[in-house]
XYZ file of C-alpha atoms in Angstrom:
360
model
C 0.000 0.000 0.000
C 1.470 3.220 -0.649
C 2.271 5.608 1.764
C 0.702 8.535 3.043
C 3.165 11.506 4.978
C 2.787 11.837 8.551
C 1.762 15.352 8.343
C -1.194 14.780 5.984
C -4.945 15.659 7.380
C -8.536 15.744 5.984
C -10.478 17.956 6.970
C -8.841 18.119 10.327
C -8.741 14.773 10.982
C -5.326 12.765 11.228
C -4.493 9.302 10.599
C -1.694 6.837 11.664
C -1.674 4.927 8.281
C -2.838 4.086 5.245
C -4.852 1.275 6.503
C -6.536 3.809 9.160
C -7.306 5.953 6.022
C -8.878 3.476 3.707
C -11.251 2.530 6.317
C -11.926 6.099 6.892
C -12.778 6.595 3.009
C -14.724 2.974 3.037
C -17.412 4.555 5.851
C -17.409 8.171 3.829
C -18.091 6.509 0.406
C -21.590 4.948 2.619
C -22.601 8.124 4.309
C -20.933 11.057 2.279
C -22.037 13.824 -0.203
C -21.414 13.205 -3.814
C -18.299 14.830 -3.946
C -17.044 13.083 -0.059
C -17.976 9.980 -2.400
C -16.367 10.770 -5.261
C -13.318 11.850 -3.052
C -13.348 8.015 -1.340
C -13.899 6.161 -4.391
C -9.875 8.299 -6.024
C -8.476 7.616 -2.427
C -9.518 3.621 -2.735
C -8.174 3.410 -5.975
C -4.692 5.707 -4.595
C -4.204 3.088 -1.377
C -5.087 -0.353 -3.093
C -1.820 -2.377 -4.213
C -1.773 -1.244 -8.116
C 0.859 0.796 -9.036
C -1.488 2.281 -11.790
C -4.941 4.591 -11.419
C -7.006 4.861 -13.981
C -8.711 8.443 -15.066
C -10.375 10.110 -18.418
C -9.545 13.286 -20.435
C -11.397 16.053 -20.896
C -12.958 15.288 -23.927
C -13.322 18.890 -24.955
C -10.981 18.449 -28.404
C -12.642 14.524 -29.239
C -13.937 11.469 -27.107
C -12.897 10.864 -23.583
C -10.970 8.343 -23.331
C -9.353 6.010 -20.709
C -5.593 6.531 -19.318
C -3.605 4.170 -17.367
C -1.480 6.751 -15.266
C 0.997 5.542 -12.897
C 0.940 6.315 -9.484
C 4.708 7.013 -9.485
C 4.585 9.856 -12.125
C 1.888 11.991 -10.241
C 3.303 11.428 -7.028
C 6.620 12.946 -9.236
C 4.591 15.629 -10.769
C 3.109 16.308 -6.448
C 6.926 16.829 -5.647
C 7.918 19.225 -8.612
C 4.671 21.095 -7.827
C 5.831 21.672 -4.372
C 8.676 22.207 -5.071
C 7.695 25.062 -7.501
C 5.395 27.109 -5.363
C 7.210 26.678 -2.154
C 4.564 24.598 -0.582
C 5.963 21.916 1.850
C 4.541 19.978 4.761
C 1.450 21.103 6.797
C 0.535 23.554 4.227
C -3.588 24.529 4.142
C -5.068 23.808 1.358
C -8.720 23.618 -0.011
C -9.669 20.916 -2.563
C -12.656 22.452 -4.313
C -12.307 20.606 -7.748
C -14.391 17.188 -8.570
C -11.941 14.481 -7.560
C -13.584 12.634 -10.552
C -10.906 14.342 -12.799
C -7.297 14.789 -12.785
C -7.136 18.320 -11.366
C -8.902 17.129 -7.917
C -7.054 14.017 -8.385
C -3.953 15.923 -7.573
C -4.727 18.016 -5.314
C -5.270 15.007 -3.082
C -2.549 13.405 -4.339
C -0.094 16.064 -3.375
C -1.785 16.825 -0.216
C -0.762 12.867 0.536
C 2.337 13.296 -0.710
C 4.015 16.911 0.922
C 1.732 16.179 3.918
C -0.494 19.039 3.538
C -4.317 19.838 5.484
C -6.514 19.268 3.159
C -10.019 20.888 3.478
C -12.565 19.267 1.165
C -15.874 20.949 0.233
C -17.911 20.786 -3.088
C -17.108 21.892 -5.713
C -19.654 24.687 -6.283
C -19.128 28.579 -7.062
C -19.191 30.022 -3.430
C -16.266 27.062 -2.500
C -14.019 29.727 -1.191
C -16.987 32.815 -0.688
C -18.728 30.338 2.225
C -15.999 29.575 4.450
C -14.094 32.158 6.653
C -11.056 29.660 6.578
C -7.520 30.995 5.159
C -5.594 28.605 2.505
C -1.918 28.658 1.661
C -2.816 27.054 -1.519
C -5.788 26.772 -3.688
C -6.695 25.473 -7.277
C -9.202 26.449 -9.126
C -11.198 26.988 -12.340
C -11.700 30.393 -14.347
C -15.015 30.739 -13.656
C -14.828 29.615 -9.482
C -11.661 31.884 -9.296
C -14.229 34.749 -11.410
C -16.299 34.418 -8.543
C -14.113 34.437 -5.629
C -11.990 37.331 -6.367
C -13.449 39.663 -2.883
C -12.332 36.579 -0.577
C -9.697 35.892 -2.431
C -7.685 37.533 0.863
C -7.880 34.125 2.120
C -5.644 32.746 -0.027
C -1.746 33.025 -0.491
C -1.149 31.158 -3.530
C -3.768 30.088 -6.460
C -3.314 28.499 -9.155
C -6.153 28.564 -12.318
C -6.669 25.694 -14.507
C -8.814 23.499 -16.673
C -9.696 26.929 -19.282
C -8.533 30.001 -20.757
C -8.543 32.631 -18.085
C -10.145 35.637 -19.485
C -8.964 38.692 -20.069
C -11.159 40.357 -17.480
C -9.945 38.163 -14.743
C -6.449 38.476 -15.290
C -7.282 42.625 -15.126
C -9.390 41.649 -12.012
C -6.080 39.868 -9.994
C -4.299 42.507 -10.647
C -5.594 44.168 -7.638
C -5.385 41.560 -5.147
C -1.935 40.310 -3.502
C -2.318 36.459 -3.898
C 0.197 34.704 -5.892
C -1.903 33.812 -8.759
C -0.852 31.363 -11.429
C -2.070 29.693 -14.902
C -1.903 26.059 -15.403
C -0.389 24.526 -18.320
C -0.941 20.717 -19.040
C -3.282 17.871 -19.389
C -4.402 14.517 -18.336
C -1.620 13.172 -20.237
C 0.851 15.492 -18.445
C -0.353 14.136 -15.014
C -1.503 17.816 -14.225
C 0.343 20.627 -15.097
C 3.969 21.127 -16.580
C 4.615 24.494 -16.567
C 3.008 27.641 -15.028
C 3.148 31.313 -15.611
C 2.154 34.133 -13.131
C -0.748 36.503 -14.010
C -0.197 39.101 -10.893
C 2.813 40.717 -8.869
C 5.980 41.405 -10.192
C 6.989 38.328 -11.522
C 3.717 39.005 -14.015
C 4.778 37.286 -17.323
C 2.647 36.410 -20.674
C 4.746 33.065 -20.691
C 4.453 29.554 -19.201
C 7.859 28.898 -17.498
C 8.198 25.185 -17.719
C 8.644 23.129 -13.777
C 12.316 22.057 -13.445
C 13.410 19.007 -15.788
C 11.214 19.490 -18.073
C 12.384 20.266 -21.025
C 10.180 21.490 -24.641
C 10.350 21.876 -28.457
C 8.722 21.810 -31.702
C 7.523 19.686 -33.897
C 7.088 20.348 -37.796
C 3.750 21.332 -37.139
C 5.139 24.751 -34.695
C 3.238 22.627 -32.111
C 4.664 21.998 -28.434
C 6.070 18.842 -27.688
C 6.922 17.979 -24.222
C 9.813 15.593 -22.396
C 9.316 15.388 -18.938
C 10.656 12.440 -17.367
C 9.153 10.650 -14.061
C 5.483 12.089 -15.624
C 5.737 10.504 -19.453
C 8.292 7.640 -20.694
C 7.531 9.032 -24.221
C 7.359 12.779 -25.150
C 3.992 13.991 -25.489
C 3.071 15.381 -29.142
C 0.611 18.287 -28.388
C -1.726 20.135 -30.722
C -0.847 23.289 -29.034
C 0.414 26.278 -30.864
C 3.415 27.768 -29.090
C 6.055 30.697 -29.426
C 9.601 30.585 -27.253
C 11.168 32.815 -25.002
C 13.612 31.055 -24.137
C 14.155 26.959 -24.161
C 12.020 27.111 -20.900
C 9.402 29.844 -21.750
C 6.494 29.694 -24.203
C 3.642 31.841 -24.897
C 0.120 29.547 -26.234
C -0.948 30.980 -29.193
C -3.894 28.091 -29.710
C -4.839 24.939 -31.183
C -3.924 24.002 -34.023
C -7.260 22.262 -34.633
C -8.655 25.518 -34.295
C -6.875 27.482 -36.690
C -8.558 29.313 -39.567
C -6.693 29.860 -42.972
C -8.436 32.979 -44.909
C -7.370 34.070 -47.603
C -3.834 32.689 -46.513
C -3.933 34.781 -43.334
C -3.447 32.043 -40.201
C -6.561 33.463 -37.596
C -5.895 31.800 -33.802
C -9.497 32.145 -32.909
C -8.169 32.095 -29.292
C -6.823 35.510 -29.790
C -10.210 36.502 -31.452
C -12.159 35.402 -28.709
C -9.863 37.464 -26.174
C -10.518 40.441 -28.110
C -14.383 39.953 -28.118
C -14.560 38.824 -24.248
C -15.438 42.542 -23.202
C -18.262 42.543 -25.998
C -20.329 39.621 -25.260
C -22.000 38.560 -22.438
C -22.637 35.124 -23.530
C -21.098 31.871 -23.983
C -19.580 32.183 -27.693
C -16.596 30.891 -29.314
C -14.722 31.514 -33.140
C -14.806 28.683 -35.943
C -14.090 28.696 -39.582
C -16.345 27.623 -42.304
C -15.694 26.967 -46.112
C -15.443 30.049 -48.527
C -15.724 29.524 -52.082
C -12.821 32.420 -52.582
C -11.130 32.411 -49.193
C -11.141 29.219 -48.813
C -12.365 29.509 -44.627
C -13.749 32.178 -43.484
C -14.267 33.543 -39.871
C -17.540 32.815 -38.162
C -18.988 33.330 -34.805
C -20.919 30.862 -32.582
C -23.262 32.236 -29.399
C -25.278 30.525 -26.796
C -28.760 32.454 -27.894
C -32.242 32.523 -28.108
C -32.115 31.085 -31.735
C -34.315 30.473 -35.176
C -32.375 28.337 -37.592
C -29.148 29.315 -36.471
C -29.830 33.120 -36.651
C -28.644 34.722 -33.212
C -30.245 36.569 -31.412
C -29.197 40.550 -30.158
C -25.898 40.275 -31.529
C -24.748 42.710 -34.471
C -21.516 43.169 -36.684
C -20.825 46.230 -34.848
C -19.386 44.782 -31.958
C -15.991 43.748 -34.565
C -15.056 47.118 -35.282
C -12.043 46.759 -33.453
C -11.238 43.506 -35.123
C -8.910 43.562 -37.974
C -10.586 43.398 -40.960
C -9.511 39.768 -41.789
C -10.242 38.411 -38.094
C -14.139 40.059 -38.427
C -16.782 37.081 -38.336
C -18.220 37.260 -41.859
C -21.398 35.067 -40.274
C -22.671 34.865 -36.476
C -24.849 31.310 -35.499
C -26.552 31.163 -32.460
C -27.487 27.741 -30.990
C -29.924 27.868 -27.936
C -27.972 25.684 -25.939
C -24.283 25.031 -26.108
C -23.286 21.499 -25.118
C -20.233 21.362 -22.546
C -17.683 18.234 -21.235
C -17.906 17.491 -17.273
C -15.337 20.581 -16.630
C -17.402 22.890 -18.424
C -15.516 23.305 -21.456
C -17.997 23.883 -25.074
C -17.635 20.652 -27.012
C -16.888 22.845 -30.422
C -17.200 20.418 -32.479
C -20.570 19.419 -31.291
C -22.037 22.627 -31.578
C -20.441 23.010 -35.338
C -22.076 20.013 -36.192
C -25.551 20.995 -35.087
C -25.099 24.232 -36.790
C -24.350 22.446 -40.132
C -27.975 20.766 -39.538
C -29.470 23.432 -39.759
C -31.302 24.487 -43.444
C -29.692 26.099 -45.716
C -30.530 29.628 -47.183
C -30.909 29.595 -51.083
């Protein structure tokens, strides 16, 4: 069974071993919320005698599929994480992701690991808003961290993953003295690989990769990533990247995503950060064919709908746009579909769009 540091507590409570622990998780997986079950169910799976656990992407660029992840690489990945932020034994931390997914996953498993307090609630909006408790450490989503900025005095470090943090929330921790950090990774990463501050003066629009980890480039211009004790093999990304340095990169996008008008390359990322202060719904940027252009630039809103015509939303709003990044069409679908992390399943939404009849 593996082993569990001294230091380690849940939710105040301290235990003697790992054997004291998986009975602990056995009686909260009977009697617990959903997300004190889901918690017991990871924490089973962490203690029993496999050196393996197995967890799910995303799903938000094709199917979810099943990973075999050894335990050895995210206790690794725990260490360098750590070792990182400066956060060693007995540190406070609040677990307020789903511990059904890798980001929860390893919160616990660091917790475990460095021997940190772990304080476990669900993970809902008003995780940190509710509770008058102070954190060294928290992780968190863009849209939790969105709503937590006036308590986020309770926390010294946080660190934002699982989405693109907006533009208006990296304005909005500007004003606040946590350490706040971006994520960079993926399930296939075991968590994150590199981070890059968004506040203080250390600020810096590029990932700065965790020590031993070591990047490059493929033919594509896409990030490829060696980082041994995590992956045996390098993992090929589809992400988009430009270099600072051999350590620092800046994301640019997918490469899945990218629209070529006209033989301009359009990172619909970068469109959708422009637009952010002008909508006030869920919307993203795709492409569609163009008899002369051979894509051009559409955009896609969560709205009140009739055959794909949206609903209060005008070309006005891309003014600001250069002229070959300006949506040439807007859809509106009434109801976006999203993965389990609340990321829009683009491709889904394209598809319904493309059902929908044709003008003549």
């Amino acid at each position: 069974m593996i082993a569990v540091h001294p230091a380690f507590k849940l939710n105040g409570l301290s235990f003697d071993s790992a054997e004291e622990l998986l009975g602990f998780t056995l009686n909260l997986e009977q009697q617990g919320a959903d997300h004190e079950v889901s918690l017991s169910k990871f924490l089973q799976e962490w203690l029993n005698n496999d050196d393996f656990i197995i967890t799910t992407t995303s799903g938000s660029t094709g199917t979810p599929k099943a990973i075999r992840m050894p335990k050895s690489a995210m206790v690794y990945s725990a260490r360098k994480t750590g070792e990182a932020l400066n956060l060693g034994p007995e540190t406070e931390a609040l677990l307020c992701l789903s511990s059904d997914y890798i980001a929860g996953k390893m919160m616990c498993v660091r917790a475990l690991t460095l021997g940190w307090h772990l304080h476990v609630v669900a993970p809902s909006m008003e995780a940190l808003t509710e509770y008058d408790s102070e954190y060294d450490f928290v992780a968190m989503v863009p849209a939790q961290a969105m709503h937590s900025l006036a308590a986020l005095d309770k926390v010294g470090t946080l660190l934002i993953g699982g989405g693109v943090v907006s533009t208006q929330l990296e304005e909005a921790l500007q004003s606040v003295e946590t350490a706040a950090y971006v994520s960079y990774g993926m399930t296939e990463t075991v968590s994150h690989i590199a981070l890059r501050r968004i506040n203080g003066e250390q600020a810096s629009a590029y990932y700065k990769a965790l020590p031993e980890v070591t990047l490059s480039l493929d033919t594509r211009g896409c990030l490829v990533i060696n980082a041994p004790g995590i992956a045996t093999d390098p993992v090929i990304t589809n992400d988009l990247v430009e270099f600072k340095d051999e350590s620092q990169f800046k994301w640019l996008g997918r490469i899945d995503n990218v629209i070529n008008s006209g033989g301009i390359k359009i990172y619909p990322e970068q469109v959708e950060a422009a637009l952010e202060d002008q909508l006030d719904v869920p919307f993203f940027i795709a492409a569609e064919p163009d008899p002369v252009l051979g894509q051009r630039v559409v955009l896609v809103v969560e709205s009140p709908t009739k055959d794909g015509r949206a609903s209060g939303v005008h070309k006005g709003l891309f003014d600001n746009l250069p002229k070959y990044s300006r949506p040439k069409k807007i859809y509106g679908v009434s109801k976006f579909r999203y993965t389990e992390t609340g990321k829009i399943r683009r491709k889904e939404v394209l598809s319904l769009i493309e059902s929908y009849p044709k003008k003549k």
